[in-house]
Amino acid sequence: MTEVLRDFPAGPLDFYRKKASFDWKQLKVFLFGEDEVRYLNNLYNEIDKYPEFQPNNKVLTFDEQRRIAYRQAAIIRANQDKLYHPKFNMFGYYAPAAEVKLGLGVKLFTGMLEKLGSDRHKQLIADIKNGKISGCFCLTEISHGTNVKGMRTTATYDKVAKQFIINTPDFEAAKCWAGSLGNAATHAVLYAQLYIDGKYNGLHTFVVPIRDPSTLLPYPGVIVGDMGEKIGLNGIDNGFLMLNNYRIPREYLLNHTGDVLEDGQYVTPYEKESERFGASLLSLSATRVEVIVQSEVYGGFALTTAIRYSGVRKQFGNNDEEMPILEYQTQQYRLLPYLAAAYVLKSFTRFAFQAFEQYMNEFRTDSISLLGIELHVVTSAAKPLTGWIMRDAIQSCREACAGHGYLKAAGLGDIRNNQDATLTYEGENWVLIQQTSNFLLKLRPNILSGVEVRSPLKSVDFLNNISPILKSKFTANTFEDVIKPESILSAFQWLTCYLLNLTHEKREAREKLGESSFASRNNTQVFYARKLGIAFIEHFLLQKFLDKISETSDRSLRTILLKIFSLYGLFSLEKFTNILYQGGYITGDAPSILIQDSIIELCLLLKDDAVALVDVIAPPDSLLNSVLGASDGQVYHHLRNSFFASPYGTGRPSWWTDITNWKDISMSAKPKL
């Protein structure tokens, strides 16, 4: 299998590649699996055939960015057998804007119709698969995003015409931020509040035609447009939508979780409205996995650039011989813990994707499965944590590359801007993680009363031992002790249990003082509930990575992966030092000093493997498109070419006379009175 992976070009990075303690090709196959490695290898070879996917360092206008994204999306859509594998494609991430457009406009749109619709929607599914129509997903409104139940778009059933009347009461209720809505979508999966005979029936999902597929002009009663330029990802046409008493057929209600019969009778397999509502949104949790993937891919791109650059860039040294900046402790600390995070997250995303595949295959009409609930809980914490970690990783990479990292040609600025979106969409991070802490707090009474809790993914099973866990103490007193997986996992189990109790106690105390349940939840987030969610998901990420490590018997791979496990675990644990002291899990100076010293020692131990480790996760040079991160390590050669190829490089500006006649500018300028 490793024969499909090409060796990297000889060059300055050979200094570190020859020091690697493992075979990077074997690790790549183990970490990602033969099928993914083979598919992505073929994918990268395939996209090399199209000029639309080749790196372009020209500064594109807003309109040009849109057009190239559409051309890329069209190529992918017409060649999905080669360019859009439903399982592996998101891990390659070779055309971010185009892939998001396809993911939302085809994959998510079709998936919603398949899972939440019925036989009466088969023609729409066939039309989108055949390319006759294109879709978008409209949930968020101008004044409501995270509070989904507060959406104000309405759908009123007309029994005489057997139609739904969709209405946007005002601009604040306009749908917004829908990818592919701005310019091209012909249909929308749209959430609206259902009313029948004046009775409110909750939020439901409809498929709504918005543009004529042959002209792309909106239908009467539809106001649709583009939201304008964003910080990044401007190839995606995020749009807004307003509907003025716009009529659609009764059959355009996605009726898997609830239906309206011709006579206006409402039927649903769910006894409770809350369960029906939850079922209609649970399938969206899968998109959070894709957002997690986006973050870890962007982080991997940035780490590839910064670590390769650090292996080539030389500054200072002993005896007047300069040494690579990767040899410096500060550079190692700025980069290698985040490299470890990238590995943990890449392993987790593949596990999560498989779990979601299982859930969607078991999707039922009449109940919400425990697996679906657990996936929602896990991704509600993993999505925020991943976004925050990779945000910090990318910024650290930018700074670690110093001035050259600020060049657009370094690629780090675009990576930072594109990844920034993951911190908000599919759930605002600070609010989303409350889904996880609230779930854990609901489990607490059962746990304390002796009722055993079990979950399909086993993320909460350790809570059954909450009493002995809370009595445990930090016992490691050597480097060898503290880096053991069981030592790190035990600490995160204690943190989760301690924060679970502490958050409950804080809320209870506030309610005794007269606060409402809503207020007490709101006022115990920052230092309690949020950290509870983070500690819980950190433990789960580490446990799943350890499970992955257990799958290999190759000694060199196990050794390097265990170092990665320990570095990420201790790097994350160190952020909780104050709570470990606060709860009495650790006492005295020694434990904190040991954790810090061990992080530095692990960075040193991984330093010689760092370049080979990014080789495992690196994209092809054409996708990375960085003068600092190319696989040949020829940083200064690529910088020179970039300078001289720039349209601003050696030429005189067209406005050069403003420079030589600068006084004339002052004379001709007329200040306002």
XYZ file of C-alpha atoms in Angstrom:
673
model
C 0.000 0.000 0.000
C 2.793 2.464 0.854
C 4.041 2.259 -2.730
C 1.335 4.715 -3.853
C 2.923 7.387 -1.652
C 5.695 9.315 -3.326
C 8.958 10.209 -1.644
C 9.473 13.903 -0.998
C 12.021 15.891 -3.020
C 15.541 15.958 -1.646
C 16.488 19.215 0.019
C 17.118 21.025 3.308
C 14.396 19.067 5.116
C 16.364 15.840 4.667
C 18.283 16.852 7.788
C 15.197 16.060 9.878
C 13.600 13.426 7.679
C 16.645 11.215 8.183
C 16.271 11.569 11.964
C 12.687 10.262 12.050
C 12.141 7.266 14.324
C 9.355 5.802 12.178
C 8.308 5.254 8.572
C 5.996 8.150 7.672
C 4.292 6.138 4.955
C 3.385 3.329 7.344
C 2.025 5.811 9.870
C -0.083 7.517 7.197
C -1.659 4.226 6.147
C -2.286 3.228 9.758
C -3.771 6.553 10.795
C -6.071 7.021 7.807
C -6.567 3.529 6.420
C -5.738 2.110 3.010
C -9.010 3.147 1.373
C -8.693 6.807 2.333
C -5.008 7.006 1.394
C -5.665 5.421 -1.989
C -8.694 7.582 -2.685
C -6.980 10.859 -1.752
C -3.891 9.922 -3.734
C -6.054 9.340 -6.810
C -8.046 12.499 -6.062
C -4.959 14.704 -5.970
C -3.743 13.205 -9.244
C -7.155 13.858 -10.786
C -7.491 17.503 -9.746
C -4.040 18.217 -11.192
C -5.694 17.828 -14.609
C -7.879 20.904 -14.127
C -6.511 24.481 -14.291
C -9.356 25.594 -11.996
C -7.750 23.741 -9.079
C -4.197 24.945 -9.611
C -2.697 27.507 -7.231
C -3.287 31.094 -8.227
C -1.417 33.777 -6.328
C -3.168 36.585 -8.138
C -5.349 38.725 -5.909
C -8.860 37.875 -7.093
C -11.800 40.228 -7.016
C -14.927 39.253 -5.091
C -16.666 38.299 -8.340
C -13.673 36.284 -9.554
C -13.598 34.302 -6.309
C -17.263 33.464 -6.768
C -16.813 32.430 -10.386
C -13.833 30.146 -9.769
C -15.680 28.477 -6.873
C -18.673 27.818 -9.138
C -16.476 26.434 -11.887
C -14.774 24.161 -9.379
C -18.133 23.083 -7.984
C -19.413 22.348 -11.487
C -16.384 20.171 -12.248
C -16.776 18.277 -8.987
C -20.515 17.833 -9.480
C -20.020 16.430 -12.979
C -17.254 14.066 -11.833
C -18.431 12.930 -8.417
C -17.183 9.384 -8.974
C -13.629 10.742 -8.991
C -13.848 14.025 -7.125
C -16.489 13.693 -4.416
C -16.386 10.519 -2.382
C -19.181 10.674 0.245
C -16.895 9.345 2.967
C -13.369 10.534 2.243
C -13.745 13.748 0.313
C -14.012 16.102 3.267
C -10.676 14.859 4.611
C -8.882 16.057 1.470
C -10.398 19.540 1.423
C -8.828 20.675 -1.818
C -11.251 23.453 -2.839
C -12.815 24.784 0.383
C -15.451 27.109 -1.069
C -16.520 24.704 -3.800
C -16.639 21.752 -1.429
C -18.776 23.647 1.069
C -21.116 24.614 -1.769
C -21.418 20.997 -2.879
C -21.733 19.804 0.696
C -24.590 22.188 1.447
C -26.231 22.424 -1.938
C -26.176 18.743 -2.824
C -25.104 16.511 0.047
C -26.937 18.177 2.964
C -29.917 19.208 0.851
C -30.365 15.693 -0.525
C -29.734 14.131 2.878
C -32.422 16.274 4.499
C -34.952 15.249 1.858
C -34.013 11.592 2.234
C -34.063 11.505 6.044
C -36.836 13.979 6.825
C -38.944 13.530 3.695
C -40.803 10.569 2.193
C -41.670 8.966 -1.155
C -43.383 12.134 -2.314
C -40.003 13.884 -2.379
C -38.245 11.339 -4.572
C -38.579 13.436 -7.717
C -36.893 16.395 -6.036
C -34.065 14.104 -4.933
C -33.727 12.772 -8.484
C -33.719 16.314 -9.880
C -30.911 17.475 -7.631
C -28.843 14.356 -8.267
C -29.318 14.896 -12.011
C -28.262 18.510 -11.711
C -31.624 19.995 -12.707
C -31.929 21.949 -9.461
C -29.594 23.013 -6.669
C -30.311 23.532 -3.008
C -29.427 25.371 0.160
C -30.225 25.068 3.862
C -32.148 27.906 5.527
C -32.414 27.797 9.294
C -30.715 30.899 10.715
C -32.524 34.234 10.670
C -31.230 37.775 11.016
C -32.307 38.056 14.652
C -32.251 34.372 15.604
C -29.499 31.803 15.164
C -28.678 29.638 18.129
C -32.192 29.966 19.557
C -33.756 27.768 16.909
C -37.142 27.668 18.623
C -37.298 31.445 18.350
C -37.384 31.442 14.537
C -40.118 33.760 13.228
C -40.709 32.618 9.651
C -44.197 31.121 9.501
C -45.926 28.431 7.448
C -49.723 28.650 7.599
C -51.792 25.827 6.098
C -54.570 26.778 3.674
C -57.041 23.856 3.701
C -58.963 25.130 0.682
C -55.964 25.462 -1.627
C -54.082 22.629 0.101
C -51.007 24.826 0.277
C -48.675 26.291 2.858
C -48.286 30.052 2.946
C -44.682 30.879 3.885
C -44.188 34.368 5.260
C -41.337 36.506 6.548
C -42.966 39.014 8.911
C -40.089 41.531 8.748
C -36.401 41.848 7.901
C -35.313 40.481 11.272
C -37.010 37.205 10.325
C -35.198 36.978 6.977
C -33.261 33.759 6.500
C -29.537 34.429 6.233
C -26.052 32.923 6.089
C -27.304 30.098 3.870
C -24.452 28.928 1.665
C -25.281 28.825 -2.084
C -28.409 30.917 -1.478
C -26.819 34.203 -2.544
C -26.440 33.507 -6.241
C -27.477 30.087 -7.388
C -29.749 27.898 -5.255
C -33.075 27.106 -6.885
C -34.603 25.426 -3.823
C -34.226 25.761 -0.074
C -34.757 23.398 2.814
C -36.387 25.931 5.095
C -37.435 25.855 8.746
C -40.651 27.658 9.652
C -43.186 27.751 12.490
C -46.266 25.739 11.472
C -49.804 27.050 12.060
C -53.049 25.198 11.296
C -56.377 26.912 11.939
C -54.568 29.416 14.117
C -53.009 26.691 16.251
C -49.241 26.612 16.680
C -47.629 23.253 15.876
C -43.903 23.978 16.278
C -40.940 24.346 13.952
C -41.084 22.230 10.795
C -39.044 21.746 7.659
C -40.184 22.562 4.125
C -38.630 22.457 0.683
C -39.246 25.803 -1.013
C -38.614 26.684 -4.694
C -37.011 30.135 -4.809
C -35.555 30.581 -8.321
C -36.442 29.442 -11.816
C -33.771 26.798 -12.639
C -33.552 27.944 -16.259
C -33.080 31.675 -15.588
C -32.049 31.871 -11.907
C -34.554 34.691 -11.483
C -36.524 34.586 -8.212
C -40.194 33.666 -8.287
C -42.818 36.307 -7.457
C -43.060 36.727 -3.698
C -39.392 35.878 -3.192
C -36.693 38.397 -2.297
C -33.282 36.729 -2.342
C -29.794 38.164 -2.434
C -26.160 37.961 -1.420
C -24.895 39.096 1.986
C -21.679 40.579 0.630
C -17.980 40.144 1.241
C -16.805 38.225 4.310
C -13.524 37.799 6.173
C -12.791 34.628 4.202
C -14.341 31.893 2.055
C -15.753 34.443 -0.358
C -16.236 31.773 -2.983
C -19.307 30.742 -0.962
C -22.345 32.875 -1.748
C -23.977 33.259 1.633
C -27.407 34.747 1.057
C -30.552 36.152 2.642
C -34.145 35.238 1.836
C -37.521 36.890 2.442
C -40.869 35.374 1.468
C -44.036 37.442 1.143
C -47.033 35.128 1.685
C -45.410 32.718 -0.708
C -47.377 29.556 -1.497
C -45.978 26.048 -1.828
C -47.775 22.685 -2.268
C -48.773 20.740 0.851
C -46.474 17.947 -0.320
C -43.445 20.193 0.139
C -43.582 19.705 3.905
C -40.842 17.230 4.852
C -43.126 14.844 6.658
C -40.929 12.189 8.244
C -41.392 13.578 11.770
C -44.782 15.227 11.293
C -47.348 15.665 8.520
C -50.417 17.715 7.651
C -53.202 15.804 5.924
C -55.313 17.427 3.218
C -58.078 18.292 5.690
C -55.622 20.042 7.996
C -55.232 17.229 10.522
C -51.746 17.176 12.021
C -50.152 13.748 12.602
C -46.811 12.769 14.105
C -45.273 9.535 15.426
C -43.906 11.445 18.432
C -45.884 11.840 21.622
C -43.884 14.861 22.758
C -43.260 17.952 20.631
C -39.770 18.216 22.113
C -38.875 14.754 20.809
C -40.172 15.570 17.332
C -38.242 18.821 17.352
C -35.094 17.045 18.497
C -35.423 14.383 15.807
C -35.745 17.038 13.113
C -32.425 18.559 14.189
C -30.389 15.519 15.243
C -29.393 14.662 11.692
C -27.745 18.096 11.511
C -25.177 16.976 14.077
C -23.387 15.210 11.224
C -22.513 18.591 9.740
C -20.667 19.420 12.960
C -18.290 16.572 12.224
C -17.556 18.229 8.895
C -16.894 21.528 10.683
C -14.509 19.716 13.040
C -12.779 18.272 9.979
C -12.470 21.734 8.460
C -10.751 23.031 11.593
C -8.303 20.155 11.872
C -7.517 20.321 8.136
C -6.802 24.046 8.305
C -4.706 23.469 11.417
C -2.792 20.709 9.653
C -2.065 23.012 6.717
C -0.723 25.710 9.028
C 1.383 23.269 11.053
C 2.862 21.798 7.885
C 3.964 25.254 6.800
C 5.345 26.369 10.156
C 7.182 23.161 11.037
C 8.773 22.751 7.623
C 9.820 26.386 7.732
C 11.215 25.902 11.234
C 13.304 22.993 9.977
C 14.928 25.200 7.339
C 15.117 28.648 8.884
C 18.362 29.136 10.833
C 19.118 31.759 13.459
C 21.892 32.054 16.076
C 23.709 29.027 17.466
C 26.889 27.875 19.119
C 30.349 28.677 17.763
C 28.927 31.027 15.096
C 27.142 28.120 13.398
C 23.469 28.937 13.008
C 20.933 26.214 13.759
C 17.347 25.567 12.654
C 14.823 27.399 14.806
C 13.071 24.071 15.370
C 15.935 23.341 17.791
C 14.784 26.089 20.135
C 12.562 25.210 23.077
C 10.272 28.174 22.496
C 9.635 27.156 18.881
C 8.970 23.568 19.891
C 6.449 24.651 22.530
C 4.678 26.993 20.092
C 4.164 24.248 17.515
C 4.501 20.664 18.708
C 1.612 20.503 21.223
C -0.653 21.701 18.406
C 0.818 19.077 16.098
C -0.132 16.497 18.715
C -3.624 18.030 18.818
C -3.916 17.692 15.044
C -3.205 13.963 15.301
C -5.712 13.427 18.102
C -8.374 15.329 16.174
C -7.697 13.625 12.855
C -8.172 10.277 14.539
C -11.347 11.484 16.255
C -12.988 12.869 13.107
C -12.703 9.537 11.349
C -14.157 7.734 14.343
C -17.008 10.256 14.565
C -17.789 9.981 10.870
C -18.134 6.205 11.169
C -20.379 6.608 14.218
C -22.628 8.996 12.305
C -22.821 6.592 9.397
C -24.059 3.964 11.829
C -26.589 6.378 13.331
C -27.981 7.514 9.978
C -28.363 3.900 8.872
C -30.414 3.253 12.012
C -32.451 6.473 11.763
C -36.069 5.871 12.822
C -39.256 7.861 12.722
C -40.711 7.132 16.117
C -37.810 7.513 18.534
C -34.519 9.254 19.152
C -31.807 6.672 19.593
C -29.275 6.835 22.414
C -26.549 6.875 19.775
C -28.081 9.960 18.166
C -28.305 11.742 21.505
C -24.728 10.860 22.433
C -23.401 12.001 19.071
C -25.177 15.303 19.565
C -23.660 15.657 23.038
C -20.157 14.735 21.901
C -20.098 16.941 18.804
C -21.607 19.854 20.732
C -18.381 19.932 22.749
C -15.909 18.652 20.148
C -16.848 21.291 17.582
C -16.096 24.253 19.922
C -12.954 22.686 21.379
C -11.532 21.855 17.946
C -12.248 25.347 16.682
C -10.536 26.965 19.638
C -7.491 24.685 19.518
C -6.922 25.098 15.791
C -7.542 28.850 15.967
C -4.739 29.082 18.500
C -2.596 26.667 16.493
C -2.903 28.699 13.299
C -2.128 31.962 15.058
C 0.858 30.379 16.784
C 2.078 29.086 13.408
C 1.735 32.560 11.902
C 3.787 34.100 14.696
C 6.329 31.270 14.666
C 7.076 32.094 11.022
C 7.699 35.716 12.046
C 7.703 38.322 9.268
C 7.666 35.862 6.374
C 4.556 34.294 7.886
C 2.750 37.592 7.336
C 3.158 37.346 3.575
C 0.055 36.309 1.682
C 2.292 33.889 -0.225
C 2.934 32.047 3.054
C -0.728 31.026 2.987
C -1.249 31.397 6.728
C -3.459 34.469 6.506
C -5.968 32.778 4.223
C -5.936 29.697 6.438
C -6.623 31.831 9.496
C -9.476 33.708 7.831
C -11.101 30.568 6.459
C -10.857 28.650 9.725
C -12.362 31.559 11.603
C -15.799 30.651 10.224
C -15.716 27.298 12.025
C -15.882 29.133 15.354
C -19.437 30.221 14.611
C -21.351 28.159 12.125
C -23.232 24.992 13.044
C -23.647 26.447 16.516
C -21.994 29.402 18.257
C -19.286 27.786 20.350
C -19.991 29.246 23.774
C -23.674 28.424 23.492
C -23.273 25.075 21.745
C -21.100 23.545 24.441
C -23.945 24.118 26.913
C -25.739 21.224 25.203
C -23.007 18.965 26.572
C -22.873 20.344 30.111
C -26.669 20.356 30.402
C -26.796 16.697 29.370
C -24.147 15.727 31.922
C -25.970 17.597 34.682
C -29.186 15.739 33.834
C -27.324 12.448 34.319
C -26.039 13.410 37.757
C -29.133 12.484 39.854
C -29.251 8.980 38.359
C -25.539 8.490 38.904
C -25.693 9.555 42.546
C -28.737 7.376 43.187
C -26.902 4.309 41.925
C -28.643 4.017 38.542
C -26.016 2.817 36.085
C -25.476 5.017 33.019
C -24.231 3.495 29.801
C -23.916 4.956 26.317
C -23.218 3.384 22.908
C -19.910 5.248 22.503
C -19.037 4.836 26.205
C -18.308 8.542 26.600
C -20.098 8.774 29.968
C -19.583 5.273 31.357
C -16.765 6.288 33.725
C -19.208 8.533 35.609
C -20.608 5.417 37.273
C -17.441 5.501 39.401
C -17.866 9.139 40.408
C -17.410 8.520 44.139
C -14.059 6.661 43.993
C -12.862 8.998 41.232
C -13.475 12.070 43.398
C -11.532 10.464 46.235
C -8.505 9.820 44.018
C -5.354 11.960 44.010
C -2.538 12.786 41.617
C 0.195 10.232 42.359
C 2.748 10.668 39.567
C 6.136 11.884 40.741
C 8.384 11.073 37.758
C 8.340 11.832 34.039
C 7.677 8.164 33.295
C 4.661 8.184 35.632
C 3.058 11.408 34.446
C 3.152 10.565 30.732
C 1.352 7.249 31.209
C -2.057 7.251 29.476
C -3.814 6.007 32.603
C -2.375 8.889 34.627
C -3.634 11.485 32.136
C -7.041 9.858 31.645
C -7.523 9.566 35.407
C -6.873 13.281 35.811
C -9.501 14.175 33.204
C -11.991 11.791 34.780
C -11.470 13.522 38.118
C -11.830 16.940 36.474
C -15.101 15.965 34.829
C -16.567 14.543 38.031
C -15.394 17.466 40.142
C -16.730 20.074 37.716
C -19.994 18.170 37.404
C -20.565 18.415 41.145
C -19.271 21.970 41.387
C -21.487 23.237 38.569
C -24.526 21.570 40.120
C -23.744 23.076 43.529
C -23.303 26.565 42.086
C -26.606 26.370 40.245
C -28.433 24.985 43.251
C -27.048 27.719 45.498
C -28.238 30.431 43.116
C -31.699 28.940 42.861
C -31.961 28.855 46.669
C -31.269 32.585 46.602
C -34.236 33.059 44.308
C -32.770 32.828 40.818
C -34.789 31.043 38.166
C -33.490 27.853 36.614
C -32.771 29.782 33.412
C -30.823 32.470 35.263
C -28.837 29.973 37.328
C -27.774 28.117 34.190
C -26.785 31.363 32.513
C -24.792 32.573 35.517
C -22.692 29.421 35.986
C -21.225 29.052 32.526
C -17.805 30.659 32.303
C -15.858 28.937 35.090
C -18.095 25.931 35.678
C -20.376 24.486 32.986
C -18.138 25.450 30.046
C -15.082 23.909 31.661
C -17.143 20.828 32.506
C -17.924 20.368 28.814
C -14.280 20.865 27.857
C -12.942 18.411 30.455
C -15.501 15.813 29.362
C -14.658 16.033 25.659
C -10.898 16.163 26.291
C -11.215 12.828 28.099
C -13.234 11.339 25.246
C -10.822 12.563 22.555
C -7.886 11.068 24.420
C -9.716 7.789 25.041
C -10.555 7.402 21.356
C -6.979 8.189 20.353
C -5.702 5.581 22.791
C -8.161 3.090 21.283
C -6.677 3.876 17.876
C -3.128 3.354 19.147
C -4.105 -0.070 20.487
C -4.850 -1.189 16.930
C -1.193 -1.315 15.900
C 1.480 -3.768 17.002
C 4.248 -1.863 15.198
C 6.593 -0.771 17.973
C 7.865 2.386 16.255
C 4.339 3.577 15.465
C 3.085 2.854 18.986
C 6.046 4.704 20.490
C 5.568 7.863 18.462
C 1.789 7.857 18.877
C 2.045 7.420 22.644
C 4.365 10.434 22.792
C 1.761 12.391 20.834
C -0.959 11.187 23.211
C 1.034 12.254 26.257
C 2.019 15.643 24.862
C -1.532 16.555 23.909
C -2.888 15.169 27.175
C -0.481 17.088 29.410
C -0.710 20.250 27.288
C -4.492 20.186 27.756
C -4.295 19.168 31.414
C -1.932 22.029 32.280
C -4.716 24.476 31.386
C -6.732 23.034 34.289
C -3.957 23.356 36.883
C -5.870 25.882 38.994
C -8.875 23.536 39.217
C -6.675 20.557 40.080
C -5.330 22.576 43.019
C -8.715 24.052 43.865
C -10.299 20.619 44.248
C -7.332 19.103 46.069
C -6.418 16.617 43.338
C -2.870 17.945 43.479
C -1.045 19.693 46.318
C 2.319 21.362 46.613
C 4.614 22.679 43.902
C 5.910 19.362 42.585
C 2.935 18.169 40.470
C 2.567 21.442 38.551
C 6.312 21.651 37.923
C 6.360 18.001 36.819
C 3.556 18.558 34.298
C 5.235 21.644 32.848
C 8.679 20.047 32.671
C 7.196 16.937 31.058
C 5.525 18.991 28.330
C 8.872 20.548 27.474
C 10.612 17.164 27.591
C 8.032 15.614 25.253
C 8.466 18.500 22.828
C 12.186 17.818 22.810
C 11.609 14.097 22.257
C 9.303 14.803 19.315
C 11.466 17.500 17.754
C 13.423 15.200 15.435
C 10.192 13.511 14.307
C 8.264 16.727 13.697
C 8.975 17.077 9.975
C 8.107 13.437 9.313
C 4.929 13.859 11.369
C 3.736 16.750 9.207
C 4.716 14.762 6.111
C 2.052 12.260 7.211
C -0.729 14.850 7.344
C 0.513 17.323 4.730
C -1.484 18.048 1.586
C 0.263 18.193 -1.798
C 2.288 21.362 -2.391
C -0.265 22.583 -4.919
C -2.964 22.619 -2.244
C -0.772 23.998 0.514
C 0.375 26.754 -1.866
C 2.887 28.196 0.568
C 6.338 29.569 -0.170
C 7.344 28.560 3.369
C 5.849 25.076 3.550
C 6.745 23.374 0.264
C 7.877 19.771 0.676
C 11.280 20.417 -0.929
C 12.210 22.863 1.837
C 13.544 25.411 -0.662
C 12.132 28.339 1.280
C 14.385 31.080 -0.041
C 14.110 29.919 -3.634
C 10.322 30.068 -3.416
C 10.423 33.445 -1.677
C 12.615 34.863 -4.437
C 10.283 33.591 -7.138
C 7.307 35.044 -5.282
C 8.904 38.476 -4.989
C 9.856 38.686 -8.640
C 6.547 37.256 -9.866
C 4.532 39.815 -7.924
C 2.928 42.504 -10.109
C 4.101 44.970 -7.457
C 7.641 43.593 -7.233
C 10.120 45.508 -9.403
C 7.883 47.822 -11.392
C 7.097 51.451 -10.868
C 3.531 52.150 -9.707
C 1.215 53.853 -12.177
C 0.778 56.695 -9.674
C 4.520 57.307 -9.267
C 4.112 61.028 -9.932
C 2.172 61.347 -6.675
C 5.361 60.258 -4.933
C 7.706 62.669 -6.703
C 5.260 65.563 -6.576
C 3.991 64.961 -3.086
C 3.744 68.659 -2.284
C 1.207 69.118 -5.060
C -1.128 66.745 -3.240
C -1.147 69.002 -0.201
C -1.668 72.091 -2.352
C -4.594 70.598 -4.299
C -6.311 69.057 -1.300
C -9.143 71.186 0.008
C -10.064 70.624 3.662
C -13.739 70.653 4.557
C -14.912 73.743 6.358
